[in-house]
PDB file of C-alpha atoms in Angstrom:
ATOM      1  CA  GLU A  14     -58.301  43.039 -28.878  1.00 47.00           C
ATOM      2  CA  LYS A  15     -58.456  41.780 -32.437  1.00 63.00           C
ATOM      3  CA  THR A  16     -61.819  40.731 -33.741  1.00 79.00           C
ATOM      4  CA  SER A  17     -61.783  37.119 -34.840  1.00 95.00           C
ATOM      5  CA  THR A  18     -62.163  36.341 -38.532  1.00 97.00           C
ATOM      6  CA  LYS A  19     -65.243  34.274 -37.737  1.00 96.00           C
ATOM      7  CA  SER A  20     -66.972  37.241 -36.116  1.00 97.00           C
ATOM      8  CA  LEU A  21     -65.957  39.475 -39.068  1.00 97.00           C
ATOM      9  CA  VAL A  22     -67.692  36.998 -41.355  1.00 98.00           C
ATOM     10  CA  GLN A  23     -70.777  37.121 -39.104  1.00 97.00           C
ATOM     11  CA  GLN A  24     -70.685  40.945 -39.258  1.00 97.00           C
ATOM     12  CA  TYR A  25     -70.553  40.753 -43.051  1.00 98.00           C
ATOM     13  CA  PHE A  26     -73.656  38.555 -43.191  1.00 98.00           C
ATOM     14  CA  GLN A  27     -75.480  40.853 -40.762  1.00 98.00           C
ATOM     15  CA  ALA A  28     -74.581  43.742 -43.087  1.00 98.00           C
ATOM     16  CA  THR A  29     -76.110  41.868 -46.039  1.00 97.00           C
ATOM     17  CA  GLN A  30     -79.322  41.654 -44.003  1.00 97.00           C
ATOM     18  CA  SER A  31     -79.365  45.390 -43.173  1.00 96.00           C
ATOM     19  CA  ASN A  32     -80.945  46.481 -46.477  1.00 93.00           C
ATOM     20  CA  ASN A  33     -78.433  49.310 -46.374  1.00 96.00           C
ATOM     21  CA  ALA A  34     -75.767  49.393 -49.096  1.00 97.00           C
ATOM     22  CA  SER A  35     -73.538  51.713 -47.032  1.00 97.00           C
ATOM     23  CA  THR A  36     -73.540  49.306 -44.091  1.00 97.00           C
ATOM     24  CA  TRP A  37     -72.590  46.495 -46.469  1.00 97.00           C
ATOM     25  CA  ALA A  38     -69.903  48.535 -48.265  1.00 98.00           C
ATOM     26  CA  ALA A  39     -68.360  49.514 -44.905  1.00 98.00           C
ATOM     27  CA  CYS A  40     -67.208  45.888 -44.471  1.00 98.00           C
ATOM     28  CA  PHE A  41     -64.642  46.377 -47.245  1.00 98.00           C
ATOM     29  CA  ALA A  42     -61.192  47.930 -47.354  1.00 98.00           C
ATOM     30  CA  SER A  43     -61.060  51.089 -49.499  1.00 97.00           C
ATOM     31  CA  ASP A  44     -59.030  49.248 -52.162  1.00 98.00           C
ATOM     32  CA  ALA A  45     -60.891  45.930 -51.918  1.00 98.00           C
ATOM     33  CA  THR A  46     -61.648  43.788 -54.942  1.00 98.00           C
ATOM     34  CA  VAL A  47     -65.010  42.084 -55.334  1.00 98.00           C
ATOM     35  CA  ASP A  48     -65.654  39.291 -57.814  1.00 97.00           C
ATOM     36  CA  ASP A  49     -69.251  38.566 -56.905  1.00 95.00           C
ATOM     37  CA  PRO A  50     -70.977  36.879 -58.586  1.00 94.00           C
ATOM     38  CA  VAL A  51     -68.064  35.215 -60.363  1.00 95.00           C
ATOM     39  CA  GLY A  52     -68.503  35.834 -64.076  1.00 93.00           C
ATOM     40  CA  SER A  53     -69.810  39.365 -63.596  1.00 92.00           C
ATOM     41  CA  GLN A  54     -67.519  42.383 -63.886  1.00 93.00           C
ATOM     42  CA  ALA A  55     -65.036  42.294 -60.994  1.00 97.00           C
ATOM     43  CA  ILE A  56     -64.882  45.654 -59.214  1.00 98.00           C
ATOM     44  CA  LYS A  57     -62.394  47.481 -57.022  1.00 98.00           C
ATOM     45  CA  GLY A  58     -62.680  50.279 -54.482  1.00 98.00           C
ATOM     46  CA  THR A  59     -65.263  51.831 -52.189  1.00 95.00           C
ATOM     47  CA  ASP A  60     -67.338  53.701 -54.791  1.00 97.00           C
ATOM     48  CA  ALA A  61     -67.774  50.725 -57.111  1.00 98.00           C
ATOM     49  CA  ILE A  62     -68.570  48.454 -54.172  1.00 98.00           C
ATOM     50  CA  LEU A  63     -71.208  50.847 -52.844  1.00 98.00           C
ATOM     51  CA  GLU A  64     -72.772  51.107 -56.326  1.00 97.00           C
ATOM     52  CA  ARG A  65     -72.868  47.305 -56.665  1.00 95.00           C
ATOM     53  CA  GLY A  66     -74.608  47.077 -53.290  1.00 96.00           C
ATOM     54  CA  LYS A  67     -77.196  49.723 -54.204  1.00 96.00           C
ATOM     55  CA  GLU A  68     -77.828  48.036 -57.561  1.00 94.00           C
ATOM     56  CA  PHE A  69     -78.374  44.655 -55.941  1.00 93.00           C
ATOM     57  CA  MET A  70     -80.599  45.932 -53.129  1.00 94.00           C
ATOM     58  CA  ALA A  71     -82.676  48.089 -55.472  1.00 94.00           C
ATOM     59  CA  SER A  72     -84.709  45.130 -56.716  1.00 90.00           C
ATOM     60  CA  PHE A  73     -85.625  43.990 -53.205  1.00 95.00           C
ATOM     61  CA  GLU A  74     -87.935  45.167 -50.449  1.00 95.00           C
ATOM     62  CA  THR A  75     -85.786  43.136 -48.053  1.00 95.00           C
ATOM     63  CA  VAL A  76     -82.887  40.780 -48.721  1.00 96.00           C
ATOM     64  CA  GLY A  77     -80.135  39.073 -46.786  1.00 97.00           C
ATOM     65  CA  LEU A  78     -77.596  36.281 -46.878  1.00 98.00           C
ATOM     66  CA  TYR A  79     -77.720  33.730 -44.061  1.00 98.00           C
ATOM     67  CA  PRO A  80     -74.568  31.674 -43.417  1.00 98.00           C
ATOM     68  CA  GLU A  81     -74.957  27.915 -42.987  1.00 97.00           C
ATOM     69  CA  PHE A  82     -71.331  26.887 -42.746  1.00 97.00           C
ATOM     70  CA  VAL A  83     -68.216  28.987 -42.179  1.00 97.00           C
ATOM     71  CA  SER A  84     -64.620  27.751 -42.250  1.00 97.00           C
ATOM     72  CA  VAL A  85     -61.796  30.061 -41.193  1.00 97.00           C
ATOM     73  CA  ASP A  86     -58.036  30.002 -41.711  1.00 96.00           C
ATOM     74  CA  ASN A  87     -56.273  33.039 -40.220  1.00 96.00           C
ATOM     75  CA  LEU A  88     -57.484  35.986 -42.316  1.00 97.00           C
ATOM     76  CA  ARG A  89     -59.245  33.824 -44.895  1.00 98.00           C
ATOM     77  CA  ALA A  90     -62.700  32.315 -44.720  1.00 98.00           C
ATOM     78  CA  ALA A  91     -65.164  30.380 -46.841  1.00 98.00           C
ATOM     79  CA  ALA A  92     -68.896  30.380 -46.220  1.00 98.00           C
ATOM     80  CA  LYS A  93     -71.873  28.570 -47.677  1.00 98.00           C
ATOM     81  CA  TRP A  94     -74.986  30.726 -47.499  1.00 98.00           C
ATOM     82  CA  THR A  95     -78.625  30.955 -48.461  1.00 98.00           C
ATOM     83  CA  GLY A  96     -80.000  34.270 -49.655  1.00 97.00           C
ATOM     84  CA  LYS A  97     -83.609  35.138 -48.897  1.00 97.00           C
ATOM     85  CA  GLY A  98     -85.459  38.157 -50.129  1.00 96.00           C
ATOM     86  CA  THR A  99     -88.737  39.780 -50.982  1.00 96.00           C
ATOM     87  CA  THR A 100     -88.767  41.568 -54.321  1.00 94.00           C
ATOM     88  CA  LYS A 101     -90.323  45.012 -54.787  1.00 93.00           C
ATOM     89  CA  ASP A 102     -93.337  43.305 -56.388  1.00 92.00           C
ATOM     90  CA  GLY A 103     -93.854  41.107 -53.338  1.00 93.00           C
ATOM     91  CA  ARG A 104     -92.391  37.771 -54.462  1.00 94.00           C
ATOM     92  CA  SER A 105     -90.315  35.689 -52.052  1.00 95.00           C
ATOM     93  CA  VAL A 106     -87.085  34.347 -53.493  1.00 96.00           C
ATOM     94  CA  LYS A 107     -84.298  32.094 -52.309  1.00 97.00           C
ATOM     95  CA  PHE A 108     -80.793  31.658 -53.746  1.00 97.00           C
ATOM     96  CA  GLU A 109     -77.635  29.913 -52.626  1.00 97.00           C
ATOM     97  CA  GLY A 110     -73.927  30.486 -52.908  1.00 98.00           C
ATOM     98  CA  ILE A 111     -70.436  30.236 -51.515  1.00 98.00           C
ATOM     99  CA  ASN A 112     -68.198  33.178 -50.601  1.00 98.00           C
ATOM    100  CA  PHE A 113     -64.447  33.297 -50.170  1.00 98.00           C
ATOM    101  CA  PHE A 114     -63.180  36.140 -48.003  1.00 98.00           C
ATOM    102  CA  GLU A 115     -59.712  37.550 -47.475  1.00 98.00           C
ATOM    103  CA  PHE A 116     -59.476  40.085 -44.663  1.00 98.00           C
ATOM    104  CA  ASN A 117     -56.693  42.607 -44.088  1.00 97.00           C
ATOM    105  CA  GLU A 118     -55.015  43.234 -40.712  1.00 95.00           C
ATOM    106  CA  THR A 119     -57.562  45.933 -39.836  1.00 96.00           C
ATOM    107  CA  GLY A 120     -60.491  43.519 -40.145  1.00 96.00           C
ATOM    108  CA  LYS A 121     -61.788  44.805 -43.472  1.00 98.00           C
ATOM    109  CA  ILE A 122     -62.457  42.588 -46.492  1.00 98.00           C
ATOM    110  CA  ALA A 123     -59.575  42.922 -48.972  1.00 98.00           C
ATOM    111  CA  ASN A 124     -60.975  40.427 -51.448  1.00 98.00           C
ATOM    112  CA  LEU A 125     -64.373  38.795 -51.810  1.00 98.00           C
ATOM    113  CA  VAL A 126     -65.241  36.105 -54.334  1.00 98.00           C
ATOM    114  CA  GLY A 127     -68.852  34.952 -54.570  1.00 98.00           C
ATOM    115  CA  PHE A 128     -69.946  31.826 -56.401  1.00 98.00           C
ATOM    116  CA  TRP A 129     -73.670  31.983 -57.151  1.00 96.00           C
ATOM    117  CA  ASN A 130     -75.902  32.628 -60.105  1.00 94.00           C
ATOM    118  CA  PRO A 131     -78.620  35.304 -60.009  1.00 90.00           C
ATOM    119  CA  ASN A 132     -80.499  33.235 -62.611  1.00 91.00           C
ATOM    120  CA  ASP A 133     -80.831  30.420 -60.083  1.00 92.00           C
ATOM    121  CA  MET A 134     -83.078  32.420 -57.756  1.00 92.00           C
ATOM    122  CA  VAL A 135     -86.055  30.254 -56.879  1.00 94.00           C
ATOM    123  CA  GLU A 136     -89.437  31.834 -56.286  1.00 93.00           C
ATOM    124  CA  LEU A 137     -91.023  30.510 -53.121  1.00 90.00           C
ATOM    125  CA  PRO A 138     -94.750  29.741 -53.070  1.00 85.00           C
ATOM    126  CA  ALA A 139     -96.895  32.547 -51.685  1.00 73.00           C
ATOM    127  CA  LYS A 140     -97.685  32.070 -48.007  1.00 68.00           C
ATOM    128  CA  ILE A 141    -101.264  31.046 -47.396  1.00 66.00           C
ATOM    129  CA  ILE A 142    -102.624  33.320 -44.713  1.00 61.00           C
TER     130      ILE A 142
END
């Protein structure tokens, strides 16, 4: 049975939380386009997508996107998310954005557009232990 678009979106967010660029890249069709964040160089294809994932994850010990609202229309979806991560030097950061997804018939992402700004990452106060 066909996986619902909503659960594909959930899988995508789980992949962002895996700290594994290959797991994340596996969500995409081999000829997918990614414009994320908007304003950066848009990329196309598995190799470029994997590289982008590795690049992004390289600055974090752990990082993930956590969906707060998802709206689905057939093979398209929009999601508002909050990103949370711990940088390699131990700082906690938070950032927010909106993604637009277009899935193909096989359940892979054909096109992803992400609206967020890496410069808007907010450092969270250190936890008092």
